[in-house]
Short mmCIF file of C-alpha atoms and ligand atoms in Angstrom, two decimals:
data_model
loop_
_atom_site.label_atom_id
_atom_site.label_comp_id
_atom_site.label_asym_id
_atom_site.label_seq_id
_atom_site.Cartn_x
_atom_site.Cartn_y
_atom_site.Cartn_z
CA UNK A 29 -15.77 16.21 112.84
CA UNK A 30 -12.70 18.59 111.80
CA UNK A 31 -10.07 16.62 110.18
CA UNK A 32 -6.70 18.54 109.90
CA UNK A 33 -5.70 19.60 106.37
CA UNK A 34 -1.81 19.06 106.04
CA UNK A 35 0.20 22.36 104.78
CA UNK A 36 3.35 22.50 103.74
CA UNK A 37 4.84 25.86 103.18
CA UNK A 38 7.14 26.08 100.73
CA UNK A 39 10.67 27.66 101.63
CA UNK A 40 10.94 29.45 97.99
CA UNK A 41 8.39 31.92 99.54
CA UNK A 42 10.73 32.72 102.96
CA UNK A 43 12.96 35.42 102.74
CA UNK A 44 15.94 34.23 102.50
CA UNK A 45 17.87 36.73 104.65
CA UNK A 46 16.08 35.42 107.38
CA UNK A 47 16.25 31.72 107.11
CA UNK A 48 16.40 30.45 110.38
CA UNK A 49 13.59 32.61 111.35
CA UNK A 50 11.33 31.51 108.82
CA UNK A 51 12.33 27.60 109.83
CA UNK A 52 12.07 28.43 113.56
CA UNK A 53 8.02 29.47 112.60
CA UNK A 54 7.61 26.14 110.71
CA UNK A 55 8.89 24.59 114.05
CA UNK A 56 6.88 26.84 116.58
CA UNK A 57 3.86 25.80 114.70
CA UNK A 58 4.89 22.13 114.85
CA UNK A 59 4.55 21.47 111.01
CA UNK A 60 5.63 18.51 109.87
CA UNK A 61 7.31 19.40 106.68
CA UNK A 62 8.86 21.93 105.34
CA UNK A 63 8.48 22.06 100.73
CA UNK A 64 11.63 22.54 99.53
CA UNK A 65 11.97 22.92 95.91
CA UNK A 66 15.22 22.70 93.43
CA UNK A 67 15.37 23.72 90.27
CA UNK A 68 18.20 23.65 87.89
CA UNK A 69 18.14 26.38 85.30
CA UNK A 70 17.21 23.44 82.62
CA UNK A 71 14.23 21.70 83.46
CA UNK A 72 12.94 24.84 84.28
CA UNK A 73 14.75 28.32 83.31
CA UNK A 74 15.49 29.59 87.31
CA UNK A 75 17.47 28.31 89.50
CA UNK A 76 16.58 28.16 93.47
CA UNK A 77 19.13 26.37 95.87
CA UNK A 78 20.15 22.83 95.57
CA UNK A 79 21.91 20.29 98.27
CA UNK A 80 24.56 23.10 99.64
CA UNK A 81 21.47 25.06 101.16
CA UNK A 82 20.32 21.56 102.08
CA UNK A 83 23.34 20.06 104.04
CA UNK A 84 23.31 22.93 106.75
CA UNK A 85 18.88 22.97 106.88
CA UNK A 86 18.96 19.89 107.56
CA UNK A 87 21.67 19.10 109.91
CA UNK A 88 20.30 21.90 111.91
CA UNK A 89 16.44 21.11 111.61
CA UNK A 90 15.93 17.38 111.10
CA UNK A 91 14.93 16.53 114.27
CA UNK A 92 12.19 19.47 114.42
CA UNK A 93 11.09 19.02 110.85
CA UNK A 94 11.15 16.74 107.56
CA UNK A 95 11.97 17.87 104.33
CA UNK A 96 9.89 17.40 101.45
CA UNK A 97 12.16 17.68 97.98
CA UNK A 98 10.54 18.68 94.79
CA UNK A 99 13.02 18.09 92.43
CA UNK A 100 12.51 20.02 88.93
CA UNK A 101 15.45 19.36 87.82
CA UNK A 102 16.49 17.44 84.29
CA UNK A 103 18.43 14.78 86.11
CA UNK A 104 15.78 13.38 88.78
CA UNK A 105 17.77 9.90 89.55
CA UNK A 106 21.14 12.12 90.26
CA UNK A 107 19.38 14.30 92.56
CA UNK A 108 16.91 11.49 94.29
CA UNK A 109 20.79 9.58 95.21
CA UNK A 110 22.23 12.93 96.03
CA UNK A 111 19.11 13.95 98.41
CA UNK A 112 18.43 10.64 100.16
CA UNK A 113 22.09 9.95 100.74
CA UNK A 114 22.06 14.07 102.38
CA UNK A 115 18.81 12.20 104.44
CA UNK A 116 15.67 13.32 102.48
CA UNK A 117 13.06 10.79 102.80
CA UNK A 118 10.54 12.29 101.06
CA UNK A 119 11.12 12.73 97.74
CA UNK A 120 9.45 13.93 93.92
CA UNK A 121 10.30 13.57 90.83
CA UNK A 122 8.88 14.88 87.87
CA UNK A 123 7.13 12.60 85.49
CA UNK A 124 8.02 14.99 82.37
CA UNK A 125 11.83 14.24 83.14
CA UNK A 126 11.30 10.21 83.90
CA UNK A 127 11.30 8.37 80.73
CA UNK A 128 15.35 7.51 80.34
CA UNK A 129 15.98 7.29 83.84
CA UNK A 130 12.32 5.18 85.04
CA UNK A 131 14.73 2.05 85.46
CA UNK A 132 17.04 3.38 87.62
CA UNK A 133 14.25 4.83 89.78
CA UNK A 134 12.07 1.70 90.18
CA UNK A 135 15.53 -0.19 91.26
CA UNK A 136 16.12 2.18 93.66
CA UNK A 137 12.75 2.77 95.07
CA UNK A 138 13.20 -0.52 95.69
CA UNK A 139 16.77 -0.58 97.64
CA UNK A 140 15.14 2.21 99.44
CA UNK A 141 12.09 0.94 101.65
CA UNK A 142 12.11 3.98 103.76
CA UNK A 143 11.80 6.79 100.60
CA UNK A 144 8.28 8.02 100.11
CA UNK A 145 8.47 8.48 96.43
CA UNK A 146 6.26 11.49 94.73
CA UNK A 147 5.37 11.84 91.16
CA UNK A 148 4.54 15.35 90.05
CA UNK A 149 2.93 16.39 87.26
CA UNK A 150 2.88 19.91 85.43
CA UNK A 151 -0.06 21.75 84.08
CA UNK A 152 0.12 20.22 80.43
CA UNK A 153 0.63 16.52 81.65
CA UNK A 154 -2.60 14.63 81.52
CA UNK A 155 -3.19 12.92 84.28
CA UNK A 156 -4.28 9.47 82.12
CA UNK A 157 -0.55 9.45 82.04
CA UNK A 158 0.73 9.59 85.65
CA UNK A 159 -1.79 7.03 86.73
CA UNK A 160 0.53 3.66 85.56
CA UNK A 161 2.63 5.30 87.58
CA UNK A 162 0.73 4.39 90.60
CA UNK A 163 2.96 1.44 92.06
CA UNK A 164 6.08 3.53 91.78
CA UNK A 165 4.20 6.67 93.35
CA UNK A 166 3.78 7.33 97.50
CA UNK A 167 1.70 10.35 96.12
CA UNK A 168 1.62 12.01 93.20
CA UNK A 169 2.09 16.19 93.16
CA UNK A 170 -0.50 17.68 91.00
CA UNK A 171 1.14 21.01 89.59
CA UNK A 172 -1.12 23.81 89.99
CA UNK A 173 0.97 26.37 88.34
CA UNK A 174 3.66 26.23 85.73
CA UNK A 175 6.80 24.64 87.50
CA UNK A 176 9.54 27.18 88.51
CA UNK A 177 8.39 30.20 89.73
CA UNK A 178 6.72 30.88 93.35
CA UNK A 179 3.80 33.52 93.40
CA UNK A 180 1.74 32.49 90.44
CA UNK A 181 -1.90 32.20 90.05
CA UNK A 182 -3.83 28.88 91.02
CA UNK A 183 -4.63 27.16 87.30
CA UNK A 184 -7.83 26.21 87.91
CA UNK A 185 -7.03 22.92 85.90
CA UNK A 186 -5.51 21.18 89.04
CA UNK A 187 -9.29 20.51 90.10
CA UNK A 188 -10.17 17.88 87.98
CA UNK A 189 -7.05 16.56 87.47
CA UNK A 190 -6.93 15.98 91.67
CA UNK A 191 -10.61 14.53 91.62
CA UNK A 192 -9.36 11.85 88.54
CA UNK A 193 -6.60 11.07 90.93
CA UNK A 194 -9.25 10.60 94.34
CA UNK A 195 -11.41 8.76 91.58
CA UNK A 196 -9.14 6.53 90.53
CA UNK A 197 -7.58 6.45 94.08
CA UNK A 198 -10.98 4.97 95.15
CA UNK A 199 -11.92 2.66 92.63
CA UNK A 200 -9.06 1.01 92.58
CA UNK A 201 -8.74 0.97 96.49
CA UNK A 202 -5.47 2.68 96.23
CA UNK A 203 -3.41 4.56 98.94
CA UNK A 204 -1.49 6.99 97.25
CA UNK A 205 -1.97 10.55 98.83
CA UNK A 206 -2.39 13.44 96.86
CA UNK A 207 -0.26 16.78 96.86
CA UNK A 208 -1.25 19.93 94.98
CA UNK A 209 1.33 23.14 94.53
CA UNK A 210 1.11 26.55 93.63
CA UNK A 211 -0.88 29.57 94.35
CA UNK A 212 -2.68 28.03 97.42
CA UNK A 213 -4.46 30.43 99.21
CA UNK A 214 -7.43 30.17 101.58
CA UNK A 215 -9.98 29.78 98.46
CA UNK A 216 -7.89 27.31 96.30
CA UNK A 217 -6.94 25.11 99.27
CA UNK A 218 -10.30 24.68 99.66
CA UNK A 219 -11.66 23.73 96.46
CA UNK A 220 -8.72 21.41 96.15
CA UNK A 221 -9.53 19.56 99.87
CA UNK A 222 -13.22 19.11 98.23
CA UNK A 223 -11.52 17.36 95.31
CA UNK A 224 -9.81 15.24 98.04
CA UNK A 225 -6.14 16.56 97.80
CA UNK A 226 -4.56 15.13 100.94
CA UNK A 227 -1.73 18.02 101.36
CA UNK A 228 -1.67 21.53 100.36
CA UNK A 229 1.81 22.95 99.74
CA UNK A 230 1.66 26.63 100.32
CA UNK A 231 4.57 29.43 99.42
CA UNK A 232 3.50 32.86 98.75
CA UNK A 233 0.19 32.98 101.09
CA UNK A 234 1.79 31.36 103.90
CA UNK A 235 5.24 33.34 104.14
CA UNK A 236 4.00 36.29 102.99
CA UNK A 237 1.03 36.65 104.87
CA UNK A 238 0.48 39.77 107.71
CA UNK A 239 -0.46 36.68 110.32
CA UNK A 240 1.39 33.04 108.66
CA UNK A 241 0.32 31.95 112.05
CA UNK A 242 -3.45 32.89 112.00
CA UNK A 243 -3.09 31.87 108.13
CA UNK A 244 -2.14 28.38 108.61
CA UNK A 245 -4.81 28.19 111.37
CA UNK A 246 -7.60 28.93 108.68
CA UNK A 247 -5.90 26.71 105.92
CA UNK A 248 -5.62 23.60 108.71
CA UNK A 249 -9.38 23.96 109.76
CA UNK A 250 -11.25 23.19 106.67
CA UNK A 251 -13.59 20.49 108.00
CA UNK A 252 -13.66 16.90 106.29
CA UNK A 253 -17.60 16.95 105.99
CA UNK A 254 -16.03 19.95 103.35
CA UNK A 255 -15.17 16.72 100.98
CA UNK A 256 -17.16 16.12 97.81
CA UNK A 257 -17.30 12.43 97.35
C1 DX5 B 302 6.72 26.24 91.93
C2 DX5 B 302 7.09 25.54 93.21
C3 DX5 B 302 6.12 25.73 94.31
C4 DX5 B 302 6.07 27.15 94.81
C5 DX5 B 302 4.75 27.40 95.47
O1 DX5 B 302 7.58 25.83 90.93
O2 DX5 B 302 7.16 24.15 92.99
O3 DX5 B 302 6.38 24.87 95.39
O4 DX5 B 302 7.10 27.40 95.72
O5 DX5 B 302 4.68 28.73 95.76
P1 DX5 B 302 3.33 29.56 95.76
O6 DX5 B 302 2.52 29.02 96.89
O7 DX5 B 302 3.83 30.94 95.95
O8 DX5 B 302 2.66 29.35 94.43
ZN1 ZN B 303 7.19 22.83 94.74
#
């Protein structure tokens, strides 16, 4: 039986004089979510577009689509207050930026029922590490490329650091899903839905693409029977 694979195409990869065309696409299509990532020039050296892009997105879209927030900023508590009180209500941190703040999260994960909390990871973070994380996590966002820049190659990495995650996600009888980012293409989405990633966030390969609609067609059809495990 087919089982849909969730994308999410990441709004870095739009062009960004024509942002209401590339979110009217994402709502043709009926997506559910729309990846939209903020750096802040210190956690990683660009920056992208923060809560003032946000406010107007959202008031315009939220009805049509949710937002998922990938915050790689150096301040993740700031921004998780800032984005949930703006209406975000899916929301991830990364686990490199944490440590002083991991308090202040946990209190207000738990104030906050309703926020589906992510942990990601980047490509030198062991996954051993992320996995105490597990009670604090809705899903954690396996980093696939080097946080900050859209259009980079898949590391091949991710792979086992997903099937770890669907291991331990198993044994444990755990729920948390599992997101991967960066370079996603028709190939890597693949090999990452054998692993058992749950969600497939997809920038370049989805906005750029000749067809995004025939693209996201392909990338939604993998079958489930495609699982290893
Ligand atoms: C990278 C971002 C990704 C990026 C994905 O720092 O977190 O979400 O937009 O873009 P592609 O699919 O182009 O790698
Ligand atoms: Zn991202």
């Amino acid at each position: 039986m087919e089982k849909k694979t969730l994308i999410r195409p990441s709004l870095l990869a739009a062009d960004f004089l024509h942002l209401k065309k590339a979110m009217d696409l994402l709502v043709r299509l009926k997506i559910a979510f729309v990846h939209y990532d903020v750096m802040d020039g210190n956690f990683v050296s660009d920056i992208s577009f923060g809560e003032h892009l946000f406010i107007p997105l959202f008031g315009k879209y939220h009805k049509k689509i949710a937002f998922d927030v990938h915050l790689m900023v150096q301040n993740p508590l700031h921004h998780l207050e800032r984005f949930y009180a703006l209406g975000a209500r899916e929301i991830s941190l990364h686990y490199e930026t944490i440590a002083p703040f991991l308090p202040g999260i946990e209190r207000f994960k738990k104030k906050h029922p309703d926020l589906r909390l992510g942990i990601a990871f980047s490509p030198e973070t062991q996954t051993s590490l992320v996995m105490p994380l597990q009670s604090l996590a809705d899903f954690f966002l396996v980093m696939s490329v080097v946080p900050g820049k859209g259009g980079q190659g898949f590391m091949e990495s991710a792979l086992d650091k997903i099937s770890m995650l669907d291991y331990f996600r198993k044994s444990n009888n755990l729920s948390f899903q599992i997101m991967v980012d960066g370079g996603i293409n028709e190939k890597t989405g693949r090999e990452c839905r054998k692993r058992g990633a749950d969600i497939l966030i997809a920038g370049s390969s989805f906005f750029h693409s000749q067809d995004p609609v025939a693209f996201f067609d392909t990338l939604t059809k993998f079958p489930s029977d495609d699982r290893i495990g």
